[in-house]
Short mmCIF file of C-alpha atoms in Angstrom, two decimals:
data_model
loop_
_atom_site.label_atom_id
_atom_site.label_comp_id
_atom_site.label_asym_id
_atom_site.label_seq_id
_atom_site.Cartn_x
_atom_site.Cartn_y
_atom_site.Cartn_z
CA UNK A 1 -5.58 -27.27 -33.03
CA UNK A 2 -5.04 -31.05 -32.88
CA UNK A 3 -1.57 -32.13 -31.67
CA UNK A 4 -0.14 -35.39 -33.22
CA UNK A 5 0.06 -38.20 -30.64
CA UNK A 6 2.09 -40.68 -32.72
CA UNK A 7 5.79 -40.30 -33.38
CA UNK A 8 7.48 -40.72 -36.73
CA UNK A 9 8.12 -44.40 -37.48
CA UNK A 10 11.41 -45.18 -39.28
CA UNK A 11 12.05 -48.59 -40.85
CA UNK A 12 14.94 -50.14 -42.77
CA UNK A 13 15.13 -53.05 -45.14
CA UNK A 14 15.37 -56.57 -43.62
CA UNK A 15 19.01 -57.01 -44.50
CA UNK A 16 19.88 -53.69 -42.84
CA UNK A 17 18.51 -54.35 -39.35
CA UNK A 18 21.20 -54.30 -36.65
CA UNK A 19 20.93 -55.03 -32.94
CA UNK A 20 21.23 -51.85 -30.85
CA UNK A 21 23.69 -51.49 -28.02
CA UNK A 22 22.30 -50.60 -24.55
CA UNK A 23 23.83 -47.11 -24.79
CA UNK A 24 22.12 -46.42 -28.13
CA UNK A 25 18.79 -47.64 -26.78
CA UNK A 26 19.00 -45.27 -23.78
CA UNK A 27 19.90 -42.34 -26.10
CA UNK A 28 16.85 -43.01 -28.29
CA UNK A 29 14.57 -43.20 -25.26
CA UNK A 30 15.90 -39.88 -23.93
CA UNK A 31 15.52 -38.17 -27.32
CA UNK A 32 11.94 -39.41 -27.69
CA UNK A 33 11.07 -38.08 -24.23
CA UNK A 34 12.45 -34.58 -25.09
CA UNK A 35 10.54 -34.44 -28.40
CA UNK A 36 7.27 -35.54 -26.78
CA UNK A 37 7.58 -32.92 -24.00
CA UNK A 38 8.26 -30.14 -26.52
CA UNK A 39 5.27 -31.15 -28.62
CA UNK A 40 2.92 -31.10 -25.64
CA UNK A 41 4.30 -27.73 -24.49
CA UNK A 42 3.86 -26.08 -27.92
CA UNK A 43 0.40 -27.57 -28.32
CA UNK A 44 -0.69 -26.29 -24.93
CA UNK A 45 0.58 -22.84 -25.76
CA UNK A 46 -1.43 -22.67 -29.00
CA UNK A 47 -4.54 -24.00 -27.27
CA UNK A 48 -4.38 -21.48 -24.42
CA UNK A 49 -3.66 -18.57 -26.79
CA UNK A 50 -6.60 -19.50 -29.02
CA UNK A 51 -8.90 -19.77 -26.00
CA UNK A 52 -8.07 -16.35 -24.53
CA UNK A 53 -7.87 -14.47 -27.87
CA UNK A 54 -10.71 -12.31 -29.16
CA UNK A 55 -13.21 -14.02 -31.45
CA UNK A 56 -12.22 -13.87 -35.09
CA UNK A 57 -8.53 -13.08 -34.41
CA UNK A 58 -5.44 -15.17 -34.96
CA UNK A 59 -3.09 -15.40 -31.95
CA UNK A 60 0.16 -13.49 -32.45
CA UNK A 61 3.34 -15.57 -32.64
CA UNK A 62 7.02 -14.82 -33.13
CA UNK A 63 6.53 -15.42 -36.86
CA UNK A 64 3.61 -13.00 -37.10
CA UNK A 65 4.46 -9.53 -38.47
CA UNK A 66 2.06 -8.03 -35.96
CA UNK A 67 4.11 -9.33 -33.03
CA UNK A 68 6.91 -7.16 -31.69
CA UNK A 69 8.99 -9.82 -29.96
CA UNK A 70 6.61 -11.23 -27.34
CA UNK A 71 4.94 -14.31 -28.81
CA UNK A 72 2.25 -14.18 -26.11
CA UNK A 73 1.34 -10.52 -26.76
CA UNK A 74 -2.31 -9.79 -27.54
CA UNK A 75 -2.96 -9.17 -31.25
CA UNK A 76 -3.36 -5.50 -32.21
CA UNK A 77 -5.63 -6.28 -35.19
CA UNK A 78 -8.91 -5.76 -33.29
CA UNK A 79 -12.37 -5.32 -34.73
CA UNK A 80 -14.52 -2.28 -33.93
CA UNK A 81 -18.30 -2.27 -33.96
CA UNK A 82 -19.79 -0.32 -36.85
CA UNK A 83 -16.66 -0.49 -39.02
CA UNK A 84 -17.00 -0.42 -42.79
CA UNK A 85 -14.94 -0.34 -45.93
CA UNK A 86 -15.25 2.36 -48.59
CA UNK A 87 -16.12 0.92 -51.99
CA UNK A 88 -15.47 3.54 -54.69
CA UNK A 89 -17.98 3.22 -57.53
CA UNK A 90 -18.10 4.53 -61.04
CA UNK A 91 -19.55 8.02 -60.42
CA UNK A 92 -23.28 7.95 -61.08
CA UNK A 93 -25.69 10.88 -61.27
CA UNK A 94 -28.59 10.33 -58.86
CA UNK A 95 -30.24 13.71 -59.35
CA UNK A 96 -29.75 16.53 -61.86
CA UNK A 97 -32.62 18.98 -61.55
CA UNK A 98 -31.48 20.76 -64.73
CA UNK A 99 -33.24 17.94 -66.58
CA UNK A 100 -36.63 18.84 -65.09
CA UNK A 101 -36.24 22.47 -64.11
CA UNK A 102 -34.65 24.43 -61.32
CA UNK A 103 -35.85 23.72 -57.78
CA UNK A 104 -37.84 26.38 -55.89
CA UNK A 105 -36.57 27.77 -52.60
CA UNK A 106 -37.33 25.65 -49.54
CA UNK A 107 -37.99 22.42 -51.43
CA UNK A 108 -37.21 18.97 -50.03
CA UNK A 109 -36.34 16.19 -52.47
CA UNK A 110 -35.99 12.43 -52.19
CA UNK A 111 -33.04 11.06 -54.13
CA UNK A 112 -33.53 7.37 -55.01
CA UNK A 113 -30.46 5.21 -54.44
CA UNK A 114 -29.33 2.30 -56.64
CA UNK A 115 -29.18 -1.17 -55.15
CA UNK A 116 -26.30 -1.50 -52.71
CA UNK A 117 -24.91 -4.21 -50.46
CA UNK A 118 -27.13 -5.38 -47.61
CA UNK A 119 -26.97 -3.25 -44.45
CA UNK A 120 -25.43 -0.27 -46.29
CA UNK A 121 -26.64 2.88 -44.57
CA UNK A 122 -23.93 5.41 -45.40
CA UNK A 123 -22.72 6.65 -48.79
CA UNK A 124 -20.26 9.14 -50.24
CA UNK A 125 -21.78 11.66 -52.64
CA UNK A 126 -20.83 14.83 -54.47
CA UNK A 127 -23.45 17.55 -53.99
CA UNK A 128 -23.49 20.72 -56.12
CA UNK A 129 -25.78 23.74 -56.27
CA UNK A 130 -25.69 25.42 -59.69
CA UNK A 131 -27.20 28.77 -60.64
CA UNK A 132 -28.59 29.36 -57.16
CA UNK A 133 -31.81 31.39 -57.13
CA UNK A 134 -30.74 33.22 -54.02
CA UNK A 135 -28.65 32.88 -50.86
CA UNK A 136 -29.37 29.77 -48.83
CA UNK A 137 -28.21 26.41 -47.54
CA UNK A 138 -28.17 22.93 -49.05
CA UNK A 139 -28.70 20.16 -46.51
CA UNK A 140 -28.72 16.37 -46.61
CA UNK A 141 -30.53 14.10 -44.17
CA UNK A 142 -33.82 14.59 -42.46
CA UNK A 143 -35.22 15.67 -39.10
CA UNK A 144 -32.52 16.18 -36.49
CA UNK A 145 -30.00 14.44 -38.76
CA UNK A 146 -29.90 17.28 -41.28
CA UNK A 147 -26.39 18.44 -42.12
CA UNK A 148 -25.54 21.69 -43.89
CA UNK A 149 -23.21 20.81 -46.79
CA UNK A 150 -23.28 23.99 -48.91
CA UNK A 151 -23.92 27.69 -48.30
CA UNK A 152 -24.75 29.69 -51.43
CA UNK A 153 -23.84 33.33 -50.76
CA UNK A 154 -26.02 34.91 -53.45
CA UNK A 155 -28.08 34.36 -56.58
CA UNK A 156 -26.13 32.81 -59.45
CA UNK A 157 -23.64 31.08 -57.16
CA UNK A 158 -22.32 27.59 -57.88
CA UNK A 159 -20.37 25.43 -55.47
CA UNK A 160 -19.80 21.76 -54.54
CA UNK A 161 -18.96 19.49 -51.63
CA UNK A 162 -18.11 15.82 -51.17
CA UNK A 163 -20.34 14.49 -48.40
CA UNK A 164 -20.52 11.46 -46.12
CA UNK A 165 -24.25 11.04 -45.62
CA UNK A 166 -26.58 8.62 -43.84
CA UNK A 167 -29.53 7.23 -45.76
CA UNK A 168 -33.14 7.44 -44.62
CA UNK A 169 -34.77 4.31 -43.15
CA UNK A 170 -36.26 3.51 -46.57
CA UNK A 171 -32.76 3.49 -48.10
CA UNK A 172 -33.07 6.75 -50.04
CA UNK A 173 -31.27 10.07 -49.62
CA UNK A 174 -33.01 13.27 -48.50
CA UNK A 175 -31.80 16.68 -49.60
CA UNK A 176 -33.12 20.23 -49.53
CA UNK A 177 -32.21 23.73 -50.69
CA UNK A 178 -33.44 26.79 -48.85
CA UNK A 179 -32.41 29.19 -51.61
CA UNK A 180 -33.44 27.19 -54.68
CA UNK A 181 -31.50 26.46 -57.84
CA UNK A 182 -30.23 23.43 -59.74
CA UNK A 183 -29.22 20.54 -57.51
CA UNK A 184 -26.76 17.91 -58.73
CA UNK A 185 -26.11 14.76 -56.66
CA UNK A 186 -23.58 12.17 -57.79
CA UNK A 187 -22.78 8.87 -56.01
CA UNK A 188 -19.02 8.20 -55.73
CA UNK A 189 -18.74 5.59 -52.95
CA UNK A 190 -20.55 3.20 -50.65
CA UNK A 191 -19.60 2.28 -47.07
CA UNK A 192 -20.14 -1.47 -46.76
CA UNK A 193 -20.07 -3.02 -43.25
CA UNK A 194 -16.86 -5.02 -42.74
CA UNK A 195 -14.84 -6.31 -39.80
CA UNK A 196 -11.72 -6.96 -41.91
CA UNK A 197 -10.94 -6.29 -45.54
CA UNK A 198 -8.27 -6.08 -48.19
CA UNK A 199 -9.99 -3.52 -50.44
CA UNK A 200 -11.72 -0.38 -49.22
CA UNK A 201 -9.36 0.61 -46.40
CA UNK A 202 -8.46 4.31 -46.27
CA UNK A 203 -4.83 5.31 -45.83
CA UNK A 204 -4.11 8.97 -45.01
CA UNK A 205 -0.77 10.37 -46.20
CA UNK A 206 0.97 13.71 -45.66
CA UNK A 207 -0.30 16.14 -48.33
CA UNK A 208 1.78 15.61 -51.47
CA UNK A 209 1.56 17.95 -54.47
CA UNK A 210 0.77 15.95 -57.62
CA UNK A 211 -0.43 18.68 -60.02
CA UNK A 212 0.18 22.37 -60.55
CA UNK A 213 -1.61 23.45 -63.71
CA UNK A 214 -1.51 26.93 -65.23
CA UNK A 215 -3.94 26.81 -68.17
CA UNK A 216 -2.35 29.76 -69.95
CA UNK A 217 0.95 27.89 -70.32
CA UNK A 218 0.13 24.24 -69.57
CA UNK A 219 -3.30 23.87 -71.15
CA UNK A 220 -6.42 22.77 -69.34
CA UNK A 221 -5.70 19.04 -69.00
CA UNK A 222 -3.45 17.04 -66.71
CA UNK A 223 -2.68 13.34 -66.35
CA UNK A 224 -1.45 12.05 -62.99
CA UNK A 225 0.70 8.89 -63.35
CA UNK A 226 0.32 7.25 -59.94
CA UNK A 227 3.54 5.23 -60.17
CA UNK A 228 5.54 8.47 -59.91
CA UNK A 229 3.92 9.60 -56.64
CA UNK A 230 6.21 8.78 -53.71
CA UNK A 231 3.52 7.86 -51.10
CA UNK A 232 2.05 5.36 -53.58
CA UNK A 233 5.34 3.64 -54.43
CA UNK A 234 4.81 0.83 -51.91
CA UNK A 235 1.05 1.15 -51.52
CA UNK A 236 0.17 -2.07 -53.34
CA UNK A 237 -3.21 -2.35 -55.07
CA UNK A 238 -5.32 0.82 -54.82
CA UNK A 239 -8.91 1.44 -55.93
CA UNK A 240 -9.06 5.24 -55.59
CA UNK A 241 -6.98 8.29 -54.77
CA UNK A 242 -8.14 11.07 -52.46
CA UNK A 243 -7.24 14.50 -53.81
CA UNK A 244 -7.52 17.91 -52.17
CA UNK A 245 -7.90 20.34 -55.06
CA UNK A 246 -7.63 24.11 -54.86
CA UNK A 247 -7.69 26.81 -57.49
CA UNK A 248 -7.20 30.48 -58.13
CA UNK A 249 -10.70 30.72 -59.53
CA UNK A 250 -10.68 34.21 -60.97
CA UNK A 251 -13.56 36.41 -62.05
CA UNK A 252 -15.39 33.84 -64.19
CA UNK A 253 -15.89 30.97 -61.79
CA UNK A 254 -15.25 27.49 -63.13
CA UNK A 255 -14.78 23.86 -62.26
CA UNK A 256 -12.33 20.97 -62.13
CA UNK A 257 -13.42 17.62 -63.56
CA UNK A 258 -11.78 14.25 -62.89
CA UNK A 259 -11.97 10.68 -64.15
CA UNK A 260 -10.08 7.56 -65.16
CA UNK A 261 -9.69 8.69 -68.77
CA UNK A 262 -9.36 12.05 -70.50
CA UNK A 263 -12.58 11.33 -72.38
CA UNK A 264 -14.52 10.16 -69.33
CA UNK A 265 -14.34 12.91 -66.69
CA UNK A 266 -17.43 12.04 -64.67
CA UNK A 267 -16.79 13.99 -61.46
CA UNK A 268 -16.70 17.73 -60.94
CA UNK A 269 -16.19 20.40 -58.29
CA UNK A 270 -17.79 23.76 -59.16
CA UNK A 271 -16.74 27.21 -57.92
CA UNK A 272 -18.32 30.65 -58.16
CA UNK A 273 -16.51 33.69 -59.48
CA UNK A 274 -14.28 35.54 -57.03
CA UNK A 275 -12.92 39.07 -56.75
CA UNK A 276 -10.16 41.01 -55.06
CA UNK A 277 -7.73 38.97 -52.97
CA UNK A 278 -10.35 36.36 -52.04
CA UNK A 279 -9.65 34.10 -55.01
CA UNK A 280 -8.82 30.60 -53.75
CA UNK A 281 -11.43 27.84 -53.57
CA UNK A 282 -10.99 24.14 -52.74
CA UNK A 283 -12.65 20.74 -52.64
CA UNK A 284 -12.08 17.04 -51.95
CA UNK A 285 -12.36 14.38 -54.66
CA UNK A 286 -12.28 10.58 -54.33
CA UNK A 287 -11.29 9.45 -57.81
CA UNK A 288 -11.43 5.77 -58.85
CA UNK A 289 -8.22 4.39 -60.37
CA UNK A 290 -7.85 2.40 -63.57
CA UNK A 291 -4.80 1.80 -65.76
CA UNK A 292 -2.51 3.45 -63.23
CA UNK A 293 -3.53 7.09 -63.68
CA UNK A 294 -6.24 9.70 -63.20
CA UNK A 295 -7.08 12.69 -65.39
CA UNK A 296 -8.10 16.26 -64.57
CA UNK A 297 -9.51 19.16 -66.60
CA UNK A 298 -9.65 22.71 -65.24
CA UNK A 299 -11.88 25.41 -66.66
CA UNK A 300 -11.96 29.19 -66.24
CA UNK A 301 -9.42 29.94 -63.48
CA UNK A 302 -5.74 30.84 -63.61
CA UNK A 303 -4.14 28.00 -61.62
CA UNK A 304 -5.09 24.56 -60.30
CA UNK A 305 -3.30 22.65 -57.54
CA UNK A 306 -3.99 19.07 -56.48
CA UNK A 307 -2.53 17.32 -53.46
CA UNK A 308 -2.74 13.63 -52.66
CA UNK A 309 -4.01 13.30 -49.07
CA UNK A 310 -4.83 9.58 -49.08
CA UNK A 311 -5.82 6.53 -51.04
CA UNK A 312 -8.20 3.57 -50.85
CA UNK A 313 -6.75 0.07 -50.97
CA UNK A 314 -7.75 -2.30 -53.75
CA UNK A 315 -8.42 -6.03 -54.05
CA UNK A 316 -5.31 -8.03 -53.21
CA UNK A 317 -4.00 -5.60 -50.58
CA UNK A 318 -3.20 -7.10 -47.15
CA UNK A 319 -6.32 -7.95 -45.19
CA UNK A 320 -6.64 -5.97 -41.97
CA UNK A 321 -8.83 -3.85 -39.73
CA UNK A 322 -6.41 -0.95 -40.17
CA UNK A 323 -7.89 1.66 -42.48
CA UNK A 324 -11.49 0.57 -42.04
CA UNK A 325 -13.80 3.47 -41.20
CA UNK A 326 -16.57 4.05 -38.71
CA UNK A 327 -19.15 6.59 -39.95
CA UNK A 328 -20.22 9.04 -37.25
CA UNK A 329 -23.75 10.41 -36.89
CA UNK A 330 -24.07 14.16 -37.52
CA UNK A 331 -23.39 16.32 -34.48
CA UNK A 332 -23.03 20.02 -33.69
CA UNK A 333 -19.39 20.60 -32.74
CA UNK A 334 -18.29 23.17 -30.21
CA UNK A 335 -16.70 26.11 -32.10
CA UNK A 336 -13.28 27.37 -31.03
CA UNK A 337 -11.55 30.65 -31.71
CA UNK A 338 -8.12 30.81 -33.27
CA UNK A 339 -6.01 33.95 -33.41
CA UNK A 340 -4.36 35.40 -36.49
CA UNK A 341 -1.28 33.48 -37.66
CA UNK A 342 -1.73 30.85 -34.97
CA UNK A 343 -3.14 27.37 -34.60
CA UNK A 344 -5.22 25.36 -32.16
CA UNK A 345 -5.67 21.68 -31.36
CA UNK A 346 -9.29 20.66 -31.81
CA UNK A 347 -10.72 17.53 -30.15
CA UNK A 348 -13.16 15.59 -32.34
CA UNK A 349 -14.96 14.17 -29.33
CA UNK A 350 -14.81 11.38 -26.77
CA UNK A 351 -15.45 7.66 -27.09
CA UNK A 352 -19.08 8.26 -26.09
CA UNK A 353 -19.67 10.85 -28.82
CA UNK A 354 -17.59 9.10 -31.50
CA UNK A 355 -19.73 6.00 -32.09
CA UNK A 356 -18.02 4.21 -29.18
CA UNK A 357 -14.68 4.12 -31.02
CA UNK A 358 -11.82 4.30 -28.49
CA UNK A 359 -9.79 7.43 -29.18
CA UNK A 360 -6.57 5.41 -29.28
CA UNK A 361 -7.95 3.49 -32.26
CA UNK A 362 -8.39 6.62 -34.39
CA UNK A 363 -5.65 7.27 -36.93
CA UNK A 364 -7.35 9.78 -39.26
CA UNK A 365 -10.77 11.18 -40.05
CA UNK A 366 -12.91 12.66 -42.78
CA UNK A 367 -13.92 15.98 -41.26
CA UNK A 368 -15.68 19.16 -42.33
CA UNK A 369 -13.95 22.33 -41.21
CA UNK A 370 -16.14 25.44 -41.01
CA UNK A 371 -14.52 28.83 -40.57
CA UNK A 372 -15.97 32.31 -40.05
CA UNK A 373 -13.22 34.89 -40.35
CA UNK A 374 -12.74 38.31 -38.86
CA UNK A 375 -10.92 39.07 -42.11
CA UNK A 376 -10.03 37.14 -45.29
CA UNK A 377 -7.28 34.53 -45.02
CA UNK A 378 -6.33 30.90 -45.43
CA UNK A 379 -7.23 28.11 -43.01
CA UNK A 380 -4.95 25.07 -42.73
CA UNK A 381 -5.66 21.59 -41.46
CA UNK A 382 -2.81 19.12 -41.09
CA UNK A 383 -0.44 21.74 -42.44
CA UNK A 384 -2.35 22.27 -45.70
CA UNK A 385 -4.68 25.13 -46.65
CA UNK A 386 -8.13 23.72 -47.38
CA UNK A 387 -10.28 26.85 -47.45
CA UNK A 388 -10.25 30.64 -47.30
CA UNK A 389 -12.01 32.25 -44.37
CA UNK A 390 -14.17 35.24 -45.25
CA UNK A 391 -15.14 38.10 -42.94
CA UNK A 392 -18.49 37.34 -41.30
CA UNK A 393 -19.28 34.47 -43.69
CA UNK A 394 -19.18 30.77 -42.80
CA UNK A 395 -17.31 28.62 -45.30
CA UNK A 396 -16.79 24.86 -45.12
CA UNK A 397 -14.60 22.19 -46.68
CA UNK A 398 -14.28 18.42 -46.27
CA UNK A 399 -10.82 16.94 -45.88
CA UNK A 400 -9.00 13.77 -44.86
CA UNK A 401 -6.55 14.45 -42.04
CA UNK A 402 -4.48 12.45 -39.59
CA UNK A 403 -6.18 12.61 -36.18
CA UNK A 404 -4.12 10.84 -33.49
CA UNK A 405 -6.04 10.49 -30.24
CA UNK A 406 -9.06 12.08 -31.98
CA UNK A 407 -7.44 15.52 -32.31
CA UNK A 408 -6.59 17.67 -35.33
CA UNK A 409 -4.56 20.85 -35.55
CA UNK A 410 -6.14 23.83 -37.32
CA UNK A 411 -4.25 26.99 -38.19
CA UNK A 412 -5.48 30.30 -39.59
CA UNK A 413 -3.87 33.31 -41.20
CA UNK A 414 -6.61 35.50 -39.70
CA UNK A 415 -8.58 35.47 -36.47
CA UNK A 416 -11.54 33.16 -36.99
CA UNK A 417 -14.11 30.94 -35.33
CA UNK A 418 -13.53 27.30 -36.27
CA UNK A 419 -15.74 24.21 -36.00
CA UNK A 420 -14.58 20.70 -36.92
CA UNK A 421 -17.25 18.06 -37.62
CA UNK A 422 -16.16 14.40 -37.91
CA UNK A 423 -18.00 12.23 -40.43
CA UNK A 424 -15.94 9.04 -40.65
CA UNK A 425 -13.16 7.79 -38.36
CA UNK A 426 -10.26 5.87 -39.92
CA UNK A 427 -9.02 3.08 -37.63
CA UNK A 428 -5.54 2.08 -36.60
CA UNK A 429 -4.72 -1.62 -36.54
#
């Protein structure tokens, strides 16, 4: 920063000039000396702060909202290697095998990706298996990077998952199904590399109920006016909402569809039929926002519930590193056991295993929770039930949860073995 070296020159008209007394002259000299010393001091302070600050940051000052009183404090808005912003896109079908015929068991498929921003290597997709030919797993990725995203329990099953997945070196997506059936893959978001951003930052909020829909009395459709949701009141521009949906599915199976308009519901989470007391199924949806609302339609079950668990900032939001995400390579987490009607704190990993992100920079995370129950009962993460554990059967669900110091709390109504897999870490400022 260049510091001015010339003082302000004041002149008066010729007829207004007056000789100065000696006292006045000495007062002017003293005042000029004080002003010059202050200017040099302030200039030196800015210069030193700029020199010791991290590249790409603005030094904190007493007028900076990031400063908490000490003008020389280091800025907290620090960049993290590998950070990205989430760009929600208009949902786009990348693969629907129903158009060409059901896939045989054990098949691997290459899913071509549309053109994305340079250096994009991670995307957000919805993956569904419909009319499964038999029990089996659906995976994404290749080689040692394969991740199980769905487990079909039997022939005829249908189920869905929202997935953070890494692309192959050629830029395409790899998927496979060991049991066969119809595979549906829909692109819903792209993680673009970014060191700071206004749009695309993820903000996790405490789960907030936004819809309870009983089709028998309320009909099958619901509109969610975002202006009436308390956590969004001061959110500023948003580009998408993150909803945890759950349903009493019933004996027919069904689905919930979402979109920006009632006539354009271009996302869906599918569920198989249930029986007995094991009736609740869930899913995560990242729904783009337009015109201040989102729309849902629920088919076949008896009740639908939707909770807001987060949102994605839009263009014009404050620019920051806070809320950027760091995708994490797939890893096999260490399972933990939780007793009936109890909870346990699960560590997501260490700095070394979490893409070199310091644990004190982690505010929240997109995680998959997998539970194998010793009986049937609900499993909660962050105080909200996200799946139902089944006896001897592994079930999984993706959720967005606050994760201070890279830990999350998981509770279970029944004794179960729990594994928590992080996929994307949401940064603090």
